[in-house]
Tab-separated table of C-alpha atoms in Angstrom:
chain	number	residue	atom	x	y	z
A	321	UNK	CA	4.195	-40.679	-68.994
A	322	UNK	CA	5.835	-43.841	-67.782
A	323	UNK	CA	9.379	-43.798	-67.705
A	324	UNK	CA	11.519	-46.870	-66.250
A	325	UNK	CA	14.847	-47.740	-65.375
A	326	UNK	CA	16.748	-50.763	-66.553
A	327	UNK	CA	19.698	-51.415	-64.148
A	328	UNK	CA	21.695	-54.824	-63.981
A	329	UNK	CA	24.969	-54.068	-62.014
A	330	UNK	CA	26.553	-52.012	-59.302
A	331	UNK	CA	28.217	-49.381	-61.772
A	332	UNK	CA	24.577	-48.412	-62.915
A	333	UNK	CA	23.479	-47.989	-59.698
A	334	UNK	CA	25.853	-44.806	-59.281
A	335	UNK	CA	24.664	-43.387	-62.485
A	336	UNK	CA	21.221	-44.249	-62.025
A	337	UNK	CA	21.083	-41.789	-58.440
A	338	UNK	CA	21.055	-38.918	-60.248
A	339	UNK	CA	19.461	-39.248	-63.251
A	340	UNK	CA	16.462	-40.484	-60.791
A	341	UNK	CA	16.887	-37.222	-58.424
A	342	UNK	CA	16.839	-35.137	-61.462
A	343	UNK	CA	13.538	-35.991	-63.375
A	344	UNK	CA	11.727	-36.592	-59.347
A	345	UNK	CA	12.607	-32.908	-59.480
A	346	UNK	CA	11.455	-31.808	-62.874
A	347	UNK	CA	8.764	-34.158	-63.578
A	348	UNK	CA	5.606	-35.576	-62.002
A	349	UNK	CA	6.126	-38.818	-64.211
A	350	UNK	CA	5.550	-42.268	-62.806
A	351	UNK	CA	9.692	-43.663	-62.521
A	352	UNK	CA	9.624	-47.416	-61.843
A	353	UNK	CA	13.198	-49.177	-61.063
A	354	UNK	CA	13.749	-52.625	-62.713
A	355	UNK	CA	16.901	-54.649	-61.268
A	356	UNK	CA	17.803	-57.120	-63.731
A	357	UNK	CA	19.934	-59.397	-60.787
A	358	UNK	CA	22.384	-59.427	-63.311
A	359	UNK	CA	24.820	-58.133	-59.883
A	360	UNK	CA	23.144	-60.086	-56.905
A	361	UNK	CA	25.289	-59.787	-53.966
A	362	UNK	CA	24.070	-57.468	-51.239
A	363	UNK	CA	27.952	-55.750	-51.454
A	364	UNK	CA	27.186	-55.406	-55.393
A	365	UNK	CA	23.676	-53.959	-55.312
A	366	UNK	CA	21.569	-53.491	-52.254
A	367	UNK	CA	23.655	-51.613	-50.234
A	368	UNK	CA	23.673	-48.675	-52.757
A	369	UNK	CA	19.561	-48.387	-52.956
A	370	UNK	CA	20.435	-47.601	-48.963
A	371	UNK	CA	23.522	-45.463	-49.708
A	372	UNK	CA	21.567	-43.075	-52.335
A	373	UNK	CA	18.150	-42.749	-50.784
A	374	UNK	CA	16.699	-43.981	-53.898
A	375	UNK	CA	13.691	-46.657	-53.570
A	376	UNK	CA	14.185	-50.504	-53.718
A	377	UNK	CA	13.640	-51.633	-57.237
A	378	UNK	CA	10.097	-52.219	-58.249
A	379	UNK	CA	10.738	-55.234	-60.126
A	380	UNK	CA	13.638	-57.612	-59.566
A	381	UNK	CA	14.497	-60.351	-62.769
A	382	UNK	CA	16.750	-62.338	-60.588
A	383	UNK	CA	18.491	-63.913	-62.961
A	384	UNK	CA	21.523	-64.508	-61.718
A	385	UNK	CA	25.425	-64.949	-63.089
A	386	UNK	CA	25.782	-66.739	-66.134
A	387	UNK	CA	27.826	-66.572	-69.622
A	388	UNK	CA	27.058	-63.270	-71.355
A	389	UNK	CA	24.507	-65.020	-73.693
A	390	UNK	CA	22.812	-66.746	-71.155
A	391	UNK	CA	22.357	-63.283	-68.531
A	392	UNK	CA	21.440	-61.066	-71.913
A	393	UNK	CA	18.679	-64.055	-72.969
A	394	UNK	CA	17.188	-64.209	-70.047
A	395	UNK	CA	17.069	-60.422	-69.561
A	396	UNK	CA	15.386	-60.058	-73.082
A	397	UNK	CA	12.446	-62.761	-71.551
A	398	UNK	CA	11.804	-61.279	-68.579
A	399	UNK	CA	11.824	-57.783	-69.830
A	400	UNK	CA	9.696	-58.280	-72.345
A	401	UNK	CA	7.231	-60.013	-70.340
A	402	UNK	CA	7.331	-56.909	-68.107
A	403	UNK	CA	7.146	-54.283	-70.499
A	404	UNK	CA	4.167	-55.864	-72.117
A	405	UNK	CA	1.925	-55.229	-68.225
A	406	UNK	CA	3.474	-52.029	-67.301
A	407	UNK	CA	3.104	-50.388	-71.086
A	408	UNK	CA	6.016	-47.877	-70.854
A	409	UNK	CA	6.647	-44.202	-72.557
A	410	UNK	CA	10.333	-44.508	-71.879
A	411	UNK	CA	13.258	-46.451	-71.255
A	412	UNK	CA	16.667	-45.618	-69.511
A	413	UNK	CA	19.441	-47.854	-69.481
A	414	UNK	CA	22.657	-47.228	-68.201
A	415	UNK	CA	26.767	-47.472	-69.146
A	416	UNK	CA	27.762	-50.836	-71.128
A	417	UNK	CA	26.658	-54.232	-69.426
A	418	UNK	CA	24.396	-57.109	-70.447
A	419	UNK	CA	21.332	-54.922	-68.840
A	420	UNK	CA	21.867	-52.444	-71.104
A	421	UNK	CA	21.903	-54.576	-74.282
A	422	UNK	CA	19.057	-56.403	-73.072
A	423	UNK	CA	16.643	-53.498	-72.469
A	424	UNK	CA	18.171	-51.742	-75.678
A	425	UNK	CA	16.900	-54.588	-77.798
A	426	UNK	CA	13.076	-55.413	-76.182
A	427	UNK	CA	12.108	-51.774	-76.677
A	428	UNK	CA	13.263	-51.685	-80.331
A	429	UNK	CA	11.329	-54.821	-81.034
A	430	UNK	CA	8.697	-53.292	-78.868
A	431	UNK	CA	9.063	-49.850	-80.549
A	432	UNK	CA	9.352	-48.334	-77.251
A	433	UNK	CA	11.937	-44.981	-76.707
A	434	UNK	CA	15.469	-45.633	-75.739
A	435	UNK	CA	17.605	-43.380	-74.069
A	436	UNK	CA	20.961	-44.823	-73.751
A	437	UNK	CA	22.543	-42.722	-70.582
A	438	UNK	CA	26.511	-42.697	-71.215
A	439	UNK	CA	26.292	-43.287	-74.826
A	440	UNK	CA	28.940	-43.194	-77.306
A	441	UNK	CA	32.111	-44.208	-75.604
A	442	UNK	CA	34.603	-46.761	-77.219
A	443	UNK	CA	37.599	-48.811	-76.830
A	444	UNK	CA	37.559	-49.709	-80.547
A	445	UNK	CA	38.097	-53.590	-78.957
A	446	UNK	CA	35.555	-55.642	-80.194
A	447	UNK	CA	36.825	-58.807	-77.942
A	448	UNK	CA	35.266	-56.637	-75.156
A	449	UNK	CA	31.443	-57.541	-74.414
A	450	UNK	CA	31.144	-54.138	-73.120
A	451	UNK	CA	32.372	-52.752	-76.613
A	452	UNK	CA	29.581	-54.941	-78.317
A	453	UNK	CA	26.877	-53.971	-75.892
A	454	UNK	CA	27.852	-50.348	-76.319
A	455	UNK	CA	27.792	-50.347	-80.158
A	456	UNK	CA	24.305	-51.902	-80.349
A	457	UNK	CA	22.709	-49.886	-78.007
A	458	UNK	CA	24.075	-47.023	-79.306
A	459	UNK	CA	22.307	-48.220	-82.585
A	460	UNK	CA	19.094	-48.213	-81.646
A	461	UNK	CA	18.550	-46.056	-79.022
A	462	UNK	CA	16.469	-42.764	-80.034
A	463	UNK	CA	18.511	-40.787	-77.123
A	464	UNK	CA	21.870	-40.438	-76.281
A	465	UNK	CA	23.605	-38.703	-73.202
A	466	UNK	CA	27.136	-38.757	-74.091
A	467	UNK	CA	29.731	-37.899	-71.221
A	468	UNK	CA	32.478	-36.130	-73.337
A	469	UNK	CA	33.003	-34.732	-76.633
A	470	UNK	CA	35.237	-37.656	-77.776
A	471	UNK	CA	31.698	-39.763	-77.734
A	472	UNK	CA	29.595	-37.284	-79.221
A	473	UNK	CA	32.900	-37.576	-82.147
A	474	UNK	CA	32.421	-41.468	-82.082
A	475	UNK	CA	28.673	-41.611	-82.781
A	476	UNK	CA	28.913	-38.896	-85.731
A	477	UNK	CA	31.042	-40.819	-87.425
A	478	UNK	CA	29.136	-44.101	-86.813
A	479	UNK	CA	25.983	-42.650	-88.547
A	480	UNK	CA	24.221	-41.658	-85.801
A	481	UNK	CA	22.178	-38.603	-86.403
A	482	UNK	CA	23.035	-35.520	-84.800
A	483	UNK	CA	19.557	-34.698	-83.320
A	484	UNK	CA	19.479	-37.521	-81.015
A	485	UNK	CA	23.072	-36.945	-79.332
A	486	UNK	CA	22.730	-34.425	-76.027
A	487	UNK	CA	26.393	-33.869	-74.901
A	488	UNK	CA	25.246	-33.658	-70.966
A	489	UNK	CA	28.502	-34.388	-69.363
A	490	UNK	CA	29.283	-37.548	-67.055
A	491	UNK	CA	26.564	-38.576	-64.138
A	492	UNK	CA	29.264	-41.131	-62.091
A	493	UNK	CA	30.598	-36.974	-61.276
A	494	UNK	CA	27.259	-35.806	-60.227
A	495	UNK	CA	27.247	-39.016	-57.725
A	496	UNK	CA	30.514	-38.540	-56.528
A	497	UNK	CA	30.692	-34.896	-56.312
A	498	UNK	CA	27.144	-34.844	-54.223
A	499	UNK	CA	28.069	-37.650	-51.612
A	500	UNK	CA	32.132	-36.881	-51.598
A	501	UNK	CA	31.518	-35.547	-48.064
A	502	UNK	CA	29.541	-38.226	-46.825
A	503	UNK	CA	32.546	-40.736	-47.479
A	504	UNK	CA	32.858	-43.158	-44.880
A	505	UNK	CA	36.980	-43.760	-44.013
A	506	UNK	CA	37.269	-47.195	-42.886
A	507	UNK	CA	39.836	-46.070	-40.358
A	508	UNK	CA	41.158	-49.398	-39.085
A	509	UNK	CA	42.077	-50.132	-42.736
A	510	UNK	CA	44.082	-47.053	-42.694
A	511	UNK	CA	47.462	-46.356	-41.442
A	512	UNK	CA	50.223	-43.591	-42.356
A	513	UNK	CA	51.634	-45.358	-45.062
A	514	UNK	CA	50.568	-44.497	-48.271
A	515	UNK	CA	47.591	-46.446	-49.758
A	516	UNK	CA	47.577	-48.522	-53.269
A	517	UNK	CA	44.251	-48.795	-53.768
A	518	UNK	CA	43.454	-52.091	-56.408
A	519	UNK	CA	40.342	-52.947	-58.506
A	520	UNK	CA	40.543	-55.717	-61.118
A	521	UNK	CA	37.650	-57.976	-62.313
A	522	UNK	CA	38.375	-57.551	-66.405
A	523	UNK	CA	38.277	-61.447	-68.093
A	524	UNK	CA	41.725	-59.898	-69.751
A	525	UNK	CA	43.066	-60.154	-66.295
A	526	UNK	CA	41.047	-62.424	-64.106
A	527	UNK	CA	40.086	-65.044	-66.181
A	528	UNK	CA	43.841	-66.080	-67.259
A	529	UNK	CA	45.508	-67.956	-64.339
A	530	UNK	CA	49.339	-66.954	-66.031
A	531	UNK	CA	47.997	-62.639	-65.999
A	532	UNK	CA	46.008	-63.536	-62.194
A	533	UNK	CA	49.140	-65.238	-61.033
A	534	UNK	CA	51.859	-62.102	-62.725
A	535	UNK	CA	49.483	-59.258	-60.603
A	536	UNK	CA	48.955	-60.986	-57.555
A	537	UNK	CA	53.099	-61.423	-57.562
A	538	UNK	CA	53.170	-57.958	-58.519
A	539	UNK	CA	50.911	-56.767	-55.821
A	540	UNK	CA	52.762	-58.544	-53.250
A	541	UNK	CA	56.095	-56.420	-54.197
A	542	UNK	CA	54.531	-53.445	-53.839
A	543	UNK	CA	52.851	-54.349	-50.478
A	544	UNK	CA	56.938	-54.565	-49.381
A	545	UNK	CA	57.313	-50.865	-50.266
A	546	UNK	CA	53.240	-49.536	-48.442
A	547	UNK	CA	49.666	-50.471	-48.203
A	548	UNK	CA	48.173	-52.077	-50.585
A	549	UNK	CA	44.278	-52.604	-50.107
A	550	UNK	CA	42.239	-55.219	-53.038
A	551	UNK	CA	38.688	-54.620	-52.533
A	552	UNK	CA	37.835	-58.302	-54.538
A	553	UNK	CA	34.728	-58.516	-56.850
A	554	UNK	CA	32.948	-61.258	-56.185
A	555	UNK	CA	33.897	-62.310	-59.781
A	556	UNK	CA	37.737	-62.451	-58.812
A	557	UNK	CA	37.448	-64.306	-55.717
A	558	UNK	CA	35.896	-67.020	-57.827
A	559	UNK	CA	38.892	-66.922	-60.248
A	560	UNK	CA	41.581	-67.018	-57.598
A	561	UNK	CA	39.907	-69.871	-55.612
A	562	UNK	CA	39.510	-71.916	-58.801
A	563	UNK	CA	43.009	-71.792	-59.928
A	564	UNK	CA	43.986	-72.253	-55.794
A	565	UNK	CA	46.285	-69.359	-55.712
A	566	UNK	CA	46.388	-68.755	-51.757
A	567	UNK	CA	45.971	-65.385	-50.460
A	568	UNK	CA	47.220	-66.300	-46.883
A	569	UNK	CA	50.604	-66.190	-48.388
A	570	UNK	CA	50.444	-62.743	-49.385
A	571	UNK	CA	50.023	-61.512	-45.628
A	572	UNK	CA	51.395	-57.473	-46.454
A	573	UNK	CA	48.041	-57.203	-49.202
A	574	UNK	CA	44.981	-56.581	-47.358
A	575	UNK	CA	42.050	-58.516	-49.455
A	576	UNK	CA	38.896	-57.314	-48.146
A	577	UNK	CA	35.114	-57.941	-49.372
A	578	UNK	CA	33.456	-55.277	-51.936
A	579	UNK	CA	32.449	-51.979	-50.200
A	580	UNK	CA	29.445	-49.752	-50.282
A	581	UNK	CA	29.692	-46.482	-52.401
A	582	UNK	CA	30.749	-44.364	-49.244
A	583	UNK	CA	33.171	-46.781	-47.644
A	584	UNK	CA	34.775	-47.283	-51.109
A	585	UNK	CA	35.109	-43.274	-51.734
A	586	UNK	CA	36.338	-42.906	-47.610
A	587	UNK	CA	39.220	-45.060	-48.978
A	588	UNK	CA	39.656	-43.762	-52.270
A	589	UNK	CA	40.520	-40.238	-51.216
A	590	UNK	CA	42.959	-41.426	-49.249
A	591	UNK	CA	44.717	-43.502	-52.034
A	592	UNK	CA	47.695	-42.576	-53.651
A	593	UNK	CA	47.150	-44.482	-56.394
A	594	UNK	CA	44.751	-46.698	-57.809
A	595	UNK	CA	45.433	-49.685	-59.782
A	596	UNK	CA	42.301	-50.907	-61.798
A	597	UNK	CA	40.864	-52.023	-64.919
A	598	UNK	CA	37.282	-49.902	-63.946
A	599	UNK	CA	36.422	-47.403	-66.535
A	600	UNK	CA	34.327	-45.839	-63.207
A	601	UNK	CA	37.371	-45.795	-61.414
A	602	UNK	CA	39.583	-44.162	-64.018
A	603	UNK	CA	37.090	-41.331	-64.039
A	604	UNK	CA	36.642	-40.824	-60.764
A	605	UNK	CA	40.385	-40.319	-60.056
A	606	UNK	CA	40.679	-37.754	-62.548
A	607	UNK	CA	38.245	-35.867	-61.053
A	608	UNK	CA	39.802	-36.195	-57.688
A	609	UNK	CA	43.325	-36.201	-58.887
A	610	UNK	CA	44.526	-39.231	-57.763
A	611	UNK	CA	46.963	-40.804	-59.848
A	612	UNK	CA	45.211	-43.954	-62.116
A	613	UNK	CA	46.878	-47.082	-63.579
A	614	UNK	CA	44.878	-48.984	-65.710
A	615	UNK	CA	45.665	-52.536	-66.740
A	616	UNK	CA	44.042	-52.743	-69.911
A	617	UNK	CA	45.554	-52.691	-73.711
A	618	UNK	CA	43.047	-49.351	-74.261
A	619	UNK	CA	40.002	-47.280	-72.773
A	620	UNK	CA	36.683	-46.149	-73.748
A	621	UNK	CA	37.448	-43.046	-71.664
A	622	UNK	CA	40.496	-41.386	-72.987
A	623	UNK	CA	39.542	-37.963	-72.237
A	624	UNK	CA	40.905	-39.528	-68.701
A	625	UNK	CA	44.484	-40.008	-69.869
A	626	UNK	CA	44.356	-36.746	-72.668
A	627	UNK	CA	43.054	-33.861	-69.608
A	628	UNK	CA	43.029	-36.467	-66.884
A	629	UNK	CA	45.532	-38.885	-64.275
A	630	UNK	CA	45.241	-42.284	-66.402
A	631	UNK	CA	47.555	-43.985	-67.672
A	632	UNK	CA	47.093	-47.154	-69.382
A	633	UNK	CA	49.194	-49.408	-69.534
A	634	UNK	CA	48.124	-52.811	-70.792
A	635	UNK	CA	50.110	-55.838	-69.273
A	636	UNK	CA	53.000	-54.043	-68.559
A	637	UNK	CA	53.595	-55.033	-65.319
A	638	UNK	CA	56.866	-54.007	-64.506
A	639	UNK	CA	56.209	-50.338	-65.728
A	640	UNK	CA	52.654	-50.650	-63.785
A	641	UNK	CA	54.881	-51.275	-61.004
A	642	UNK	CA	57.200	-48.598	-61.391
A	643	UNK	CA	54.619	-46.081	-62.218
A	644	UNK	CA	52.794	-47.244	-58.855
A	645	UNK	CA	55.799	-47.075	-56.656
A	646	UNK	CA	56.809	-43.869	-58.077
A	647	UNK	CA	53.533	-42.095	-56.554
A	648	UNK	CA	54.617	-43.210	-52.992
A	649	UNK	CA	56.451	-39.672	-52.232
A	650	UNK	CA	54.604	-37.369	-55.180
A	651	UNK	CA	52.748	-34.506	-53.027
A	652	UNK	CA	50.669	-33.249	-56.495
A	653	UNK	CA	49.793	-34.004	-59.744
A	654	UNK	CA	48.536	-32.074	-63.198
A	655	UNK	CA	45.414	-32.599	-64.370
A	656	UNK	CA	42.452	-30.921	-65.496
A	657	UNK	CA	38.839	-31.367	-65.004
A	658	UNK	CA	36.745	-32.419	-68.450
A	659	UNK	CA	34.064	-30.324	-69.796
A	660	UNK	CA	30.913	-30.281	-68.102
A	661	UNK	CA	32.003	-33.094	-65.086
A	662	UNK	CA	30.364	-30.256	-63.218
A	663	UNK	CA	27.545	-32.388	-61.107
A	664	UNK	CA	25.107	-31.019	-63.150
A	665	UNK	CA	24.395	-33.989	-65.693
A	666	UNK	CA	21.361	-35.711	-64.280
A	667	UNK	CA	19.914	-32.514	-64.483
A	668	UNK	CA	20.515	-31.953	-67.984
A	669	UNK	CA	19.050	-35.467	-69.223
A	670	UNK	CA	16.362	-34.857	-67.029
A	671	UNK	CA	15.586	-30.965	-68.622
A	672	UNK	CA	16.213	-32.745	-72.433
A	673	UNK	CA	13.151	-35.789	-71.365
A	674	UNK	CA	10.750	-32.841	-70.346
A	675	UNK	CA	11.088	-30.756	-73.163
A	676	UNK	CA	10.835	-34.116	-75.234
A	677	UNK	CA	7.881	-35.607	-73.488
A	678	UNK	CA	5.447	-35.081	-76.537
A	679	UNK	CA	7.747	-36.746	-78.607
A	680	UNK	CA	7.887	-39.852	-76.427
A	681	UNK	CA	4.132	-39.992	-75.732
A	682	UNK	CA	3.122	-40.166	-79.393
């Protein structure tokens, strides 16, 4: 059997790890990597092949930033192309971006298997590409590892039959919890204040030079009260040079370039609160418990605000701020651990795919 990987962007890379570990274990099936270049920077995507240990992608598309119909086009082309010489048994795509979609759709035409890993989350916000992308794929996709119960709920009552959804738990937890003590703390970004940690690249937020210009202002109030560190996506750099906002006047926020996977986890267990619109990021803090403020109107992972340390808050800014400030002096918070974020996901797809594999074959 010939199973591949479709994988586009850095959050896929982090599920990808152990999904990959998991069936190298179980199985003796050929795994080939496919890199879409929908994420192209080396900060974005090749640092975390080196990070996990896991092979440099087989097959790179290239293709490249571009609107969301122009990435998910050319993805279609050059996966089909692809497909068509390397005659896959299997395909595994990953989370919610324009990858996913794309590799979704050429194996339906193709009538190749699908197995969607993170399936059935939602935000119910259709103005959301992600939202799309994750509704279609869901739709055609023969398997589906969903991360909580709440998405095994959502695809029941979108039709989807019950025989192809495997609630496995959440593979971002199996990354993190494997390579938590290999974080790297960047220790001349740290200090004894007490770190804000910040992660925006959402169009909501980015994209709007009124919302850019309202955080930024907002970020440099809290810098006044302790550290604030904005690890930019490439994306958001591009925003804040085009509408000329000037970061050299906002000397107490420390704007650095994307991190690695271990750098970015050294600082995140320092933090003492994160400000993000990630979905990644709101899960990882609830597994850590570090308070989480997200700066979106809703979430496709609420299990992180119901058991969790989310709290969404839209563009509320002046309770964002308030809620941030307020975890300056906090020593603990509640929170609980969701069901099966255990580590042990990856192996679960990968147990599922063997005791499939006659299925997929014919």
């Amino acid at each position: 059997m010939k199973i591949i990987h479709v994988v586009g962007a850095r959050p896929n890379f982090m599920k990808l790890y152990p999904v990959w570990k998991a069936l190298d274990q179980q199985l003796s099936e050929t795994q080939i990597i496919v890199h879409t270049g929908q994420h192209y920077d080396d900060n974005m995507s090749d640092i975390f092949f080196d990070e996990f240990g896991l092979p440099k992608p087989h097959h790179n598309l290239d293709i490249g930033s571009g609107s969301h119909g122009d990435q998910t086009a050319k993805i279609i082309q050059g996966l089909e192309k692809l497909f068509e010489q390397l005659h896959p048994h299997l395909i595994l795509v990953y989370g919610d971006v324009n990858s996913t979609l794309g590799g979704a759709l050429v194996c339906s035409k193709m009538l190749i298997k699908i197995a969607h890993v993170e399936a059935g989350l939602r935000s119910f916000d259709r103005t959301m590409p992600e939202e799309i992308n994750r509704l279609l794929t869901d739709q055609i996709s023969d398997y589906l590892f969903t991360p909580s119960e709440d998405a095994n709920r959502n695809l029941i009552n979108e039709g989807i039959a019950q025989e192809k959804i495997h609630f496995v738990g959440n593979v971002m937890i199996d990354t993190l919890k494997e390579l938590l003590p290999m974080a790297k703390s960047p220790a001349q970004l740290l200090d004894e204040r007490p770190l804000i940690l910040v992660t925006l690249h959402r169009p909501s937020n980015v994209d709007d030079p009124l919302m850019l210009k309202e955080i930024l202002n907002m970020l440099q109030e809290i810098s006044k009260e302790t550290k604030v560190i904005f690890p930019v996506h490439p994306r958001t750099q591009r925003r804040i040079n085009e509408f000329r906002f000037d970061q050299n006047k906002m000397e107490k926020v420390e704007f650095i370039k994307p991190l690695g996977y271990l750098e970015f986890l050294g600082l995140l267990k320092h933090a003492r609160c994160v400000l993000t619109d990630s979905g990644g990021i709101q899960e990882e803090t609830t597994y850590l418990g570090i308070p989480c403020v997200t700066l979106r109107k809703n979430t496709e992972r609420p299990v992180t605000v119901t058991l969790g340390t989310n709290q969404v808050l839209g563009e509320d800014l002046i309770k964002a701020k308030q809620v941030v400030l307020e975890q300056i002096n906090k020593k603990s918070i509640d929170k609980q651990i969701p069901p099966l974020w255990d580590g042990k996901a990856g192996q679960r797809i990968a147990a599922i795919i063997r005791k499939n594999i006659d299925n997929i074959i014919n």
